[in-house]
Coordinates of C-alpha atoms in Angstrom, one line a residue:
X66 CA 3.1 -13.7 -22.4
X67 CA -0.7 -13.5 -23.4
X68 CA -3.2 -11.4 -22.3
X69 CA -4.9 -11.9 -19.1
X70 CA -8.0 -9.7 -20.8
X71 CA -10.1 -10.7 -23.6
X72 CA -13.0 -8.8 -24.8
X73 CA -12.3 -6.6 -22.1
X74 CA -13.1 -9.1 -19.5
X75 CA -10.4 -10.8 -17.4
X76 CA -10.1 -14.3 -18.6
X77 CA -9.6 -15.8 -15.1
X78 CA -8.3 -19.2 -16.2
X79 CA -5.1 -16.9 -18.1
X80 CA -4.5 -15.2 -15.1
X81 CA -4.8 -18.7 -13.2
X82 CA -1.9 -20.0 -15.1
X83 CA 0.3 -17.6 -14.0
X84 CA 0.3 -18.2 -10.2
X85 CA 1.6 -21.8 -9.1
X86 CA -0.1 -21.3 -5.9
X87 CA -3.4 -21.3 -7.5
X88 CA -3.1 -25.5 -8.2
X89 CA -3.9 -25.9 -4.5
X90 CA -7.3 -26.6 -3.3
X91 CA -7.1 -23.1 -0.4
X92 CA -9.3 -20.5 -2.0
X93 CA -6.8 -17.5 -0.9
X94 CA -9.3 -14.7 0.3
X95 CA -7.0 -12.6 2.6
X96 CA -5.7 -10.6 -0.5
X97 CA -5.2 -7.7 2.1
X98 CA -2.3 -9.4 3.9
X99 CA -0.5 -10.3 0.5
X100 CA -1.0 -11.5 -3.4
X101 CA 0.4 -15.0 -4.4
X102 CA 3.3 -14.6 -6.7
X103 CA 3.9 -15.0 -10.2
X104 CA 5.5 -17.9 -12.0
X105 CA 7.7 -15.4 -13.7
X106 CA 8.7 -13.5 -10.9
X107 CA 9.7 -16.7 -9.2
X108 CA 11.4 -17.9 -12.0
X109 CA 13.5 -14.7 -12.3
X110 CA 15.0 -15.0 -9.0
X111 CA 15.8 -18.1 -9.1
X112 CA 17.6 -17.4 -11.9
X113 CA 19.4 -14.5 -10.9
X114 CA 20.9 -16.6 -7.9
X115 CA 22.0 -19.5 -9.7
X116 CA 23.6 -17.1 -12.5
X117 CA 24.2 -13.9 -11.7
X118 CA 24.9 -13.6 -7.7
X119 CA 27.2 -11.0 -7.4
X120 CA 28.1 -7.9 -5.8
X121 CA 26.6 -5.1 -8.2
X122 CA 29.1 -2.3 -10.1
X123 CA 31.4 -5.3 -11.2
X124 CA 33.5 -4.8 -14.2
X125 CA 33.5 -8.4 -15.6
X126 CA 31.1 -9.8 -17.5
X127 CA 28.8 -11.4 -14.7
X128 CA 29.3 -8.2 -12.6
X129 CA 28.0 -6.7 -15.5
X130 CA 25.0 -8.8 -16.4
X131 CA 23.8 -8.1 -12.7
X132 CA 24.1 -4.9 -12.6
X133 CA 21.9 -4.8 -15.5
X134 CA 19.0 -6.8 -13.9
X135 CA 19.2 -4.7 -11.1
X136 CA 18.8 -1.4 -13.3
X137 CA 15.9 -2.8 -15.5
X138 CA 14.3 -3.5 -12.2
X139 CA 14.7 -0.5 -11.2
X140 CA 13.7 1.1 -13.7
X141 CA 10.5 -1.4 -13.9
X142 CA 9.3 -0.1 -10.5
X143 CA 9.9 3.3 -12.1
X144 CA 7.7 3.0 -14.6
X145 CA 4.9 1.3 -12.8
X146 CA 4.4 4.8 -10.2
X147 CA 5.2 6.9 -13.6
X148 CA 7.9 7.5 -11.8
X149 CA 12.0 8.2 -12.6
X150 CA 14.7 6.3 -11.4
X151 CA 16.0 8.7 -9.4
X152 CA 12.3 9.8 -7.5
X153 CA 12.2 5.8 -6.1
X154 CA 13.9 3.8 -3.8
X155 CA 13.6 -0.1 -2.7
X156 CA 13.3 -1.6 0.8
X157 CA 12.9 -4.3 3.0
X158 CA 9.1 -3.5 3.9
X159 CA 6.6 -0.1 3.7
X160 CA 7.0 0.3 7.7
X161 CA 11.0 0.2 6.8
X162 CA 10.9 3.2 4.2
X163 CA 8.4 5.3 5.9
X164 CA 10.8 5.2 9.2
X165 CA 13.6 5.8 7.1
X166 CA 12.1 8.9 5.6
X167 CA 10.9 9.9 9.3
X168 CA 14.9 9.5 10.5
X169 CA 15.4 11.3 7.5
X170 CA 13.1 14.3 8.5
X171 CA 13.9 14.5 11.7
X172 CA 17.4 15.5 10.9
X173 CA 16.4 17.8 8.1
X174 CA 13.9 19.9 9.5
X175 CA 14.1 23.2 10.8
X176 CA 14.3 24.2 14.4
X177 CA 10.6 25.6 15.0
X178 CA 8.9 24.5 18.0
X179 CA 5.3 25.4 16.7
X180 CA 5.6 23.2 13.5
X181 CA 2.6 20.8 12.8
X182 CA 2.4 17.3 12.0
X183 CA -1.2 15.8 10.5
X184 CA -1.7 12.1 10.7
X185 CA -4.2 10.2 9.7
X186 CA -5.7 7.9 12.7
X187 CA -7.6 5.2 10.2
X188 CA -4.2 3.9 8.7
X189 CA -1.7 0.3 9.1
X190 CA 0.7 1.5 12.2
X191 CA 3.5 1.3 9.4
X192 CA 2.1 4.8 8.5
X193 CA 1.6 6.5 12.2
X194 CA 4.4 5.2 14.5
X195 CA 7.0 6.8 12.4
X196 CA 5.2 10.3 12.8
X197 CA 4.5 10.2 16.3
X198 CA 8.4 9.6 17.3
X199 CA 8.9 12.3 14.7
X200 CA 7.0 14.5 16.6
X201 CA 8.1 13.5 20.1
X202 CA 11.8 13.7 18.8
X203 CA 11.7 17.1 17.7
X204 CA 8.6 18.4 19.5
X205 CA 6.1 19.0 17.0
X206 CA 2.8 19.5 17.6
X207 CA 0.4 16.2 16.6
X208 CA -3.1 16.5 14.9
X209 CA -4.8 13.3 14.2
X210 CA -7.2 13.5 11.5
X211 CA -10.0 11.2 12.3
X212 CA -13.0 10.9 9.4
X213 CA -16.5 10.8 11.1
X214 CA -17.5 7.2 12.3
X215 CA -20.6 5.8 11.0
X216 CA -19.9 1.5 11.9
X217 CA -23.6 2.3 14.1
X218 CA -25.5 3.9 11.0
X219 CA -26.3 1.8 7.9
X220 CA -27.6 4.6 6.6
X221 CA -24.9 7.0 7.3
X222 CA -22.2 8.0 4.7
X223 CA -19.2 5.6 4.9
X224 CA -16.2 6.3 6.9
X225 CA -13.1 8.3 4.5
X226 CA -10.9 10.8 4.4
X227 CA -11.3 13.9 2.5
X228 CA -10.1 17.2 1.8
X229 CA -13.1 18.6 3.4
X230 CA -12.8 16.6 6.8
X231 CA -9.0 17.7 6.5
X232 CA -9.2 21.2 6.0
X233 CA -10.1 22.4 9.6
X234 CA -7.0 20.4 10.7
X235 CA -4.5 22.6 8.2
X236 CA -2.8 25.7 9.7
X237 CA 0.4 27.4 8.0
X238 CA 2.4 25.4 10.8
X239 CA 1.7 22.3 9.3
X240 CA 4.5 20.6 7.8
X241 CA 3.7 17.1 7.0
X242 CA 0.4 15.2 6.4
X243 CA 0.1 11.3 6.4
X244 CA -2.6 9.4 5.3
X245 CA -3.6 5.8 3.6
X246 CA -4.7 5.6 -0.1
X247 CA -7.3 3.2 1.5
X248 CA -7.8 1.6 4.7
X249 CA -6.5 -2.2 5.0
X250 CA -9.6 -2.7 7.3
X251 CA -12.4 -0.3 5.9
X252 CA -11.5 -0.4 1.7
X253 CA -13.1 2.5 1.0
X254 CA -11.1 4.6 -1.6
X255 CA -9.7 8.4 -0.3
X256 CA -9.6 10.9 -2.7
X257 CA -5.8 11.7 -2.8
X258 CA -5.7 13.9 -5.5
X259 CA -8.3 16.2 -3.8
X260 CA -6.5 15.4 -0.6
X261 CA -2.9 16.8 -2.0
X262 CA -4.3 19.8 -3.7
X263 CA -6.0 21.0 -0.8
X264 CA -2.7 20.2 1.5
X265 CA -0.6 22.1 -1.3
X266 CA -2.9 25.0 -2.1
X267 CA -3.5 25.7 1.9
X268 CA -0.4 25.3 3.2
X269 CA 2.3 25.8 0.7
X270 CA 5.7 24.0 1.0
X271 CA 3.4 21.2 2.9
X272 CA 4.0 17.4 2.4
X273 CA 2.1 14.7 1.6
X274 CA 2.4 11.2 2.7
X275 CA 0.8 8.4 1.9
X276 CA 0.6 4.6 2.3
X277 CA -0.8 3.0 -1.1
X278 CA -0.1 -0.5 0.2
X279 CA -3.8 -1.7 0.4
X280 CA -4.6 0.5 -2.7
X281 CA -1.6 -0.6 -5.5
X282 CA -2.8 -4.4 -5.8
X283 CA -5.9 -3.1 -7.0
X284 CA -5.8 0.2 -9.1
X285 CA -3.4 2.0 -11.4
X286 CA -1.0 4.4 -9.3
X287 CA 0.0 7.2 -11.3
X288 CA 2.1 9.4 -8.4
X289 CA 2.1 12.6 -10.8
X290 CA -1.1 12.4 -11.0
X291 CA -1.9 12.1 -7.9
X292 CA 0.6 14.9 -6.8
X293 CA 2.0 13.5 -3.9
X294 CA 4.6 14.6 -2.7
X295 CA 5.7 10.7 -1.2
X296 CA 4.1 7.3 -1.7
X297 CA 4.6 3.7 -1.3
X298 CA 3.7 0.3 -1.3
X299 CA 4.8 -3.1 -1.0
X300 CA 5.5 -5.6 -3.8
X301 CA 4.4 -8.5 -1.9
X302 CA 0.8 -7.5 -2.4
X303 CA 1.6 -7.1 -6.1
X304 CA 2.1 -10.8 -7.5
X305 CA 6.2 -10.4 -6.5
X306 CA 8.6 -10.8 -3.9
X307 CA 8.6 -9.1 -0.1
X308 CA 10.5 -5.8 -0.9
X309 CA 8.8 -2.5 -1.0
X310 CA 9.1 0.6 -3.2
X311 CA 9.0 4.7 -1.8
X312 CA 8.4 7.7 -4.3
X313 CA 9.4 11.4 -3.2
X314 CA 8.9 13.8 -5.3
X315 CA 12.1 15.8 -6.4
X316 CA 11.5 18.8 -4.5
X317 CA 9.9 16.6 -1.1
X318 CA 13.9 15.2 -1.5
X319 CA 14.9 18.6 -1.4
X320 CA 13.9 18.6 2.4
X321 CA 15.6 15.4 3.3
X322 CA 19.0 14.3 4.9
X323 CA 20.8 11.6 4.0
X324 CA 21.0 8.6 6.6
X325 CA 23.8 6.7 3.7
X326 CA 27.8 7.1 4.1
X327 CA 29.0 10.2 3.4
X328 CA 31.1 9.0 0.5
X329 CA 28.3 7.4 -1.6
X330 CA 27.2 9.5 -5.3
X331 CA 25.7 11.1 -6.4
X332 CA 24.6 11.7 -2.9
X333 CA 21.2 13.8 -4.2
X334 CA 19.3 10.6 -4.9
X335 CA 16.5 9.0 -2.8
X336 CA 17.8 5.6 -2.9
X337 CA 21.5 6.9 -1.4
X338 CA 19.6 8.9 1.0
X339 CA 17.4 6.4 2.6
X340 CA 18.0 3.0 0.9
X341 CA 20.7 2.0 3.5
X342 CA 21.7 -0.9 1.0
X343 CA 18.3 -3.0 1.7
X344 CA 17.3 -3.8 -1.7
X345 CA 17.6 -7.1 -2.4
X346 CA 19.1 -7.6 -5.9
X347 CA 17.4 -10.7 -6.9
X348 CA 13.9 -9.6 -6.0
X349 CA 14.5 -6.0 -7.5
X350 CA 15.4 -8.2 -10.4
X351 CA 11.6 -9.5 -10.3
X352 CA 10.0 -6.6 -10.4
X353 CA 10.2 -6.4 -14.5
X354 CA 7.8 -9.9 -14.5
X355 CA 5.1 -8.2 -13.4
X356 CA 5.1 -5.1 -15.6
X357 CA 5.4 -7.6 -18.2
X358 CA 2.4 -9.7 -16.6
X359 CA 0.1 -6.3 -17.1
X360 CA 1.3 -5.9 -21.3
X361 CA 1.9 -3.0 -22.9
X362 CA -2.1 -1.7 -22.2
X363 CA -2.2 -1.6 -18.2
X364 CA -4.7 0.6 -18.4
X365 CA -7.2 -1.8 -19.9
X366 CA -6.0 -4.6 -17.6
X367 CA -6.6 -2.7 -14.0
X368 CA -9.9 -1.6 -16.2
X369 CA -10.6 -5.6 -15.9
X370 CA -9.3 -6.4 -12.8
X371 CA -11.6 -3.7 -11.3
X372 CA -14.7 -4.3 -13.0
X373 CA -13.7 -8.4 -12.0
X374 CA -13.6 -7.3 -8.4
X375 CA -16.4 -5.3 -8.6
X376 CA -18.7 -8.7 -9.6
X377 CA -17.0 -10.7 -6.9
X378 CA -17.4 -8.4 -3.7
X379 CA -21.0 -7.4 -4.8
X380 CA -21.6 -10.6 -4.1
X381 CA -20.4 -11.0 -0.6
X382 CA -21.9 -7.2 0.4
X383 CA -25.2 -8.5 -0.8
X384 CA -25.4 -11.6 1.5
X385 CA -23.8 -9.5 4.5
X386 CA -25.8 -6.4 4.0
X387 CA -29.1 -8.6 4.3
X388 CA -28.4 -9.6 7.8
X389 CA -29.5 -7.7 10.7
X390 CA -26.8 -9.5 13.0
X391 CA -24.0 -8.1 10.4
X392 CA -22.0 -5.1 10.9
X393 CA -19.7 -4.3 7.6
X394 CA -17.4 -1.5 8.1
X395 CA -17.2 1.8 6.0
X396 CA -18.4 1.3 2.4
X397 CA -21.0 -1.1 2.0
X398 CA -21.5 -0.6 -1.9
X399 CA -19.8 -2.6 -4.5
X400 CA -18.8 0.5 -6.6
X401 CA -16.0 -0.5 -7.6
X402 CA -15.3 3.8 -8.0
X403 CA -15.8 4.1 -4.2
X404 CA -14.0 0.9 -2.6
X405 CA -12.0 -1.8 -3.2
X406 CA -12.5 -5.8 -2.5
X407 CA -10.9 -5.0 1.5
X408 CA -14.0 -5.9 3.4
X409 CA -14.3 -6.0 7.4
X410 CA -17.3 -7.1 9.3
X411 CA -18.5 -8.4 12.4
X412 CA -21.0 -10.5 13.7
X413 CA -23.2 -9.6 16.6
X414 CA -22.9 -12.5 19.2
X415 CA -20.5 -14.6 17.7
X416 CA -16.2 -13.5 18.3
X417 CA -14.1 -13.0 15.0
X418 CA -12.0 -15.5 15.7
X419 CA -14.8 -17.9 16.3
X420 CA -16.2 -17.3 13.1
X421 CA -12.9 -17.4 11.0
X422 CA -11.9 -21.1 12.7
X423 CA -15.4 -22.5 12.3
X424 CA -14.9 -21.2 8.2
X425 CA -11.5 -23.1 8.3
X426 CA -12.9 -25.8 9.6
X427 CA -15.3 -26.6 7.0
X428 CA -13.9 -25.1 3.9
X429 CA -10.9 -24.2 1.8
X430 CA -11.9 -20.6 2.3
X431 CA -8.6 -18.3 3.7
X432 CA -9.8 -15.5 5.6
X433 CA -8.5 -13.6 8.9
X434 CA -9.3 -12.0 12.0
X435 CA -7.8 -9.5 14.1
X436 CA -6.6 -5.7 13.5
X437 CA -4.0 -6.1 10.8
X438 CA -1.8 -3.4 12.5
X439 CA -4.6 -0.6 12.1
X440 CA -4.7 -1.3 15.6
X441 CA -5.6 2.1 16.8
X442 CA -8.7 2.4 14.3
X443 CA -10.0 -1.4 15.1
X444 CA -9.6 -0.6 19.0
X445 CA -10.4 3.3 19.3
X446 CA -12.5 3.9 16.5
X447 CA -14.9 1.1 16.1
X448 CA -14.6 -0.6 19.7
X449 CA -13.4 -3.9 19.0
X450 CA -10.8 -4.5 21.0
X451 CA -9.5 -7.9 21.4
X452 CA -10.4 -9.9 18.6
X453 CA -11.1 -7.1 16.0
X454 CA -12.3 -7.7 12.5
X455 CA -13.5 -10.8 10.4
X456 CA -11.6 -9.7 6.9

């Protein structure tokens, strides 16, 4: 496979050529809600269920052979967190992990009625209702941490979370803190780093969640880095199939039950303790096509990609930040070191859906409207309830 970068610019017609979808006339603009997939990743599973369709941990030779796709693709995912095998597992969807590693919790943690939970109110639902039946089912005490709102202000600083705006909400009862890498609806990017060293160093023995779903498609995610203590994302919005992959740290597992059988080994693993046998073989078989997509320098391709977005969106800001009847949510630079190419607006006088159906109706453009499950922000946070956002 050649590389999508050359003179370290993507070459767009390379990267073209690898996504079938791409022949179509529909300019696909809702990269938010999903990536189109590549060529290679729909090749593998085709291939894996017209060769290798079996039941994994097979002795004979086709047993074996899918086994080994399985593992590699495992190990694939792995590798693209900077991850080990044994810190990941694969499921159905995000929203499907993150309430597996809620069930998880809420059989694992210790009896103490004053115990605090800290959740973020600007994130996708998949990354709040799992918290708040946590807390009712064991009677925890619910913070939500809300960043200052500034949708009136064009002039004010954009909306984000930071360790500064979390710190008041910290208290040595807090146990768990969730939050989004960045918003699906605002796009700004949140410090997590900052955010996990300030959760670690005030409370110690304190967790941190977060959702990287919106952030993965677009940036390098290096979880060690980052020192978080769980993080996922969904491979659908990564150029491969819908499955979804969650990191825990090794000592985060340390506080988790396991919701597999009881006879499963080794039983200290993330995937026996809350994959529940949802990962689909053949698209966990995928996952290696897109490490292979990136080459062996995936640094210098997300280097690309970024500074590619950065040309794109700057030119969509521009036109929306000139017009007075235009409200854009959260960050309205084009840095591409403070946001990402996730960008929400409104126009004054005119309803979201309104605008999206007259853009269908004269182009090939493919954009959206609505709350995209951040349904708490779009209605309680910036007022639109109802029809929500253009995105």
């Amino acid at each position: 496979m050649g590389s999508i970068v050359v003179n370290g610019q993507l070459d767009v017609e390379a990267v073209r050529s690898h996504f079938p979808a791409l022949k179509q006339n529909q300019v696909f603009l809702d990269n938010a809600g999903g990536s189109q997939v590549l060529s290679d990743a729909i090749s593998s599973i085709q291939t894996y269920l017209e060769e290798t369709n079996v039941q994994l941990g097979a002795s004979y030779n086709i047993g074996q052979k899918a086994s080994e796709k399985y593992n590699e693709g495992l190990s694939a995912a792995a590798e693209f967190l900077n991850a080990n095998v044994d810190e990941i597992v694969i499921g159905p969807s995000t929203t499907q992990l993150f309430s597996n590693l809620a069930q998880s919790l809420a059989l694992s943690l210790p009896a103490d009625d004053d115990a605090e939970i800290v959740c973020s109110a600007i994130d996708h639902e998949a990354n709040i209702s799992p918290w708040v039946r946590l807390a009712k089912m064991r009677n925890l005490k619910l913070k939500w941490w809300t960043p200052p709102s500034s949708t009136t202000d064009p002039g004010a600083a954009p909306m984000k979370l930071t360790a500064e705006n979390l710190r008041p909400l910290l208290s040595p009862k807090t146990k768990l803190v969730t939050c989004t890498h960045t918003s699906n609806i605002l796009g700004a990017i949140n410090d997590i780093k900052a955010i996990a060293e300030e959760v670690h160093m005030t409370v110690p023995g304190a967790m941190l969640c977060v959702d990287g779903v919106a952030f993965a498609p677009h940036r390098e995610v290096d979880v060690k880095d980052l020192g978080v203590d769980f993080y996922s994302f969904s491979w659908y919005k990564v150029y491969g199939p819908h499955i979804a992959v969650l990191y825990g740290s090794q000592a985060a597992q340390q506080n988790l039950a396991s919701l597999g059988h009881y006879f499963h080994t080794p039983a200290d693993t993330l995937a026996t303790k809350l994959g529940l046998a949802a990962a689909s073989y053949e698209l966990v078989g995928a996952i290696p096509s897109i490490l292979a997509y990136f080459g062996p320098d995936r640094r210098k391709i997300w280097a690309a990609i970024a500074a590619h977005e950065e040309r794109l969106q700057s030119i969509l800001l521009e036109y929306l930040n000139k017009r007075e009847d235009v409200t854009v949510y959260s960050e309205r630079s084009a840095d591409a070191r403070l946001r990402l190419p996730v960008i929400s607006f409104s126009v004054r006088g005119r309803g979201s859906r309104e605008v999206v159906e007259k853009v269908d109706g004269s182009s090939d453009f493919g954009i959206r409207w609505g709350h995209f499950y951040s349904k708490r922000m779009v209605d309680d946070l910036l007022g639109l309830k109802g029809e929500g956002v253009i995105r």
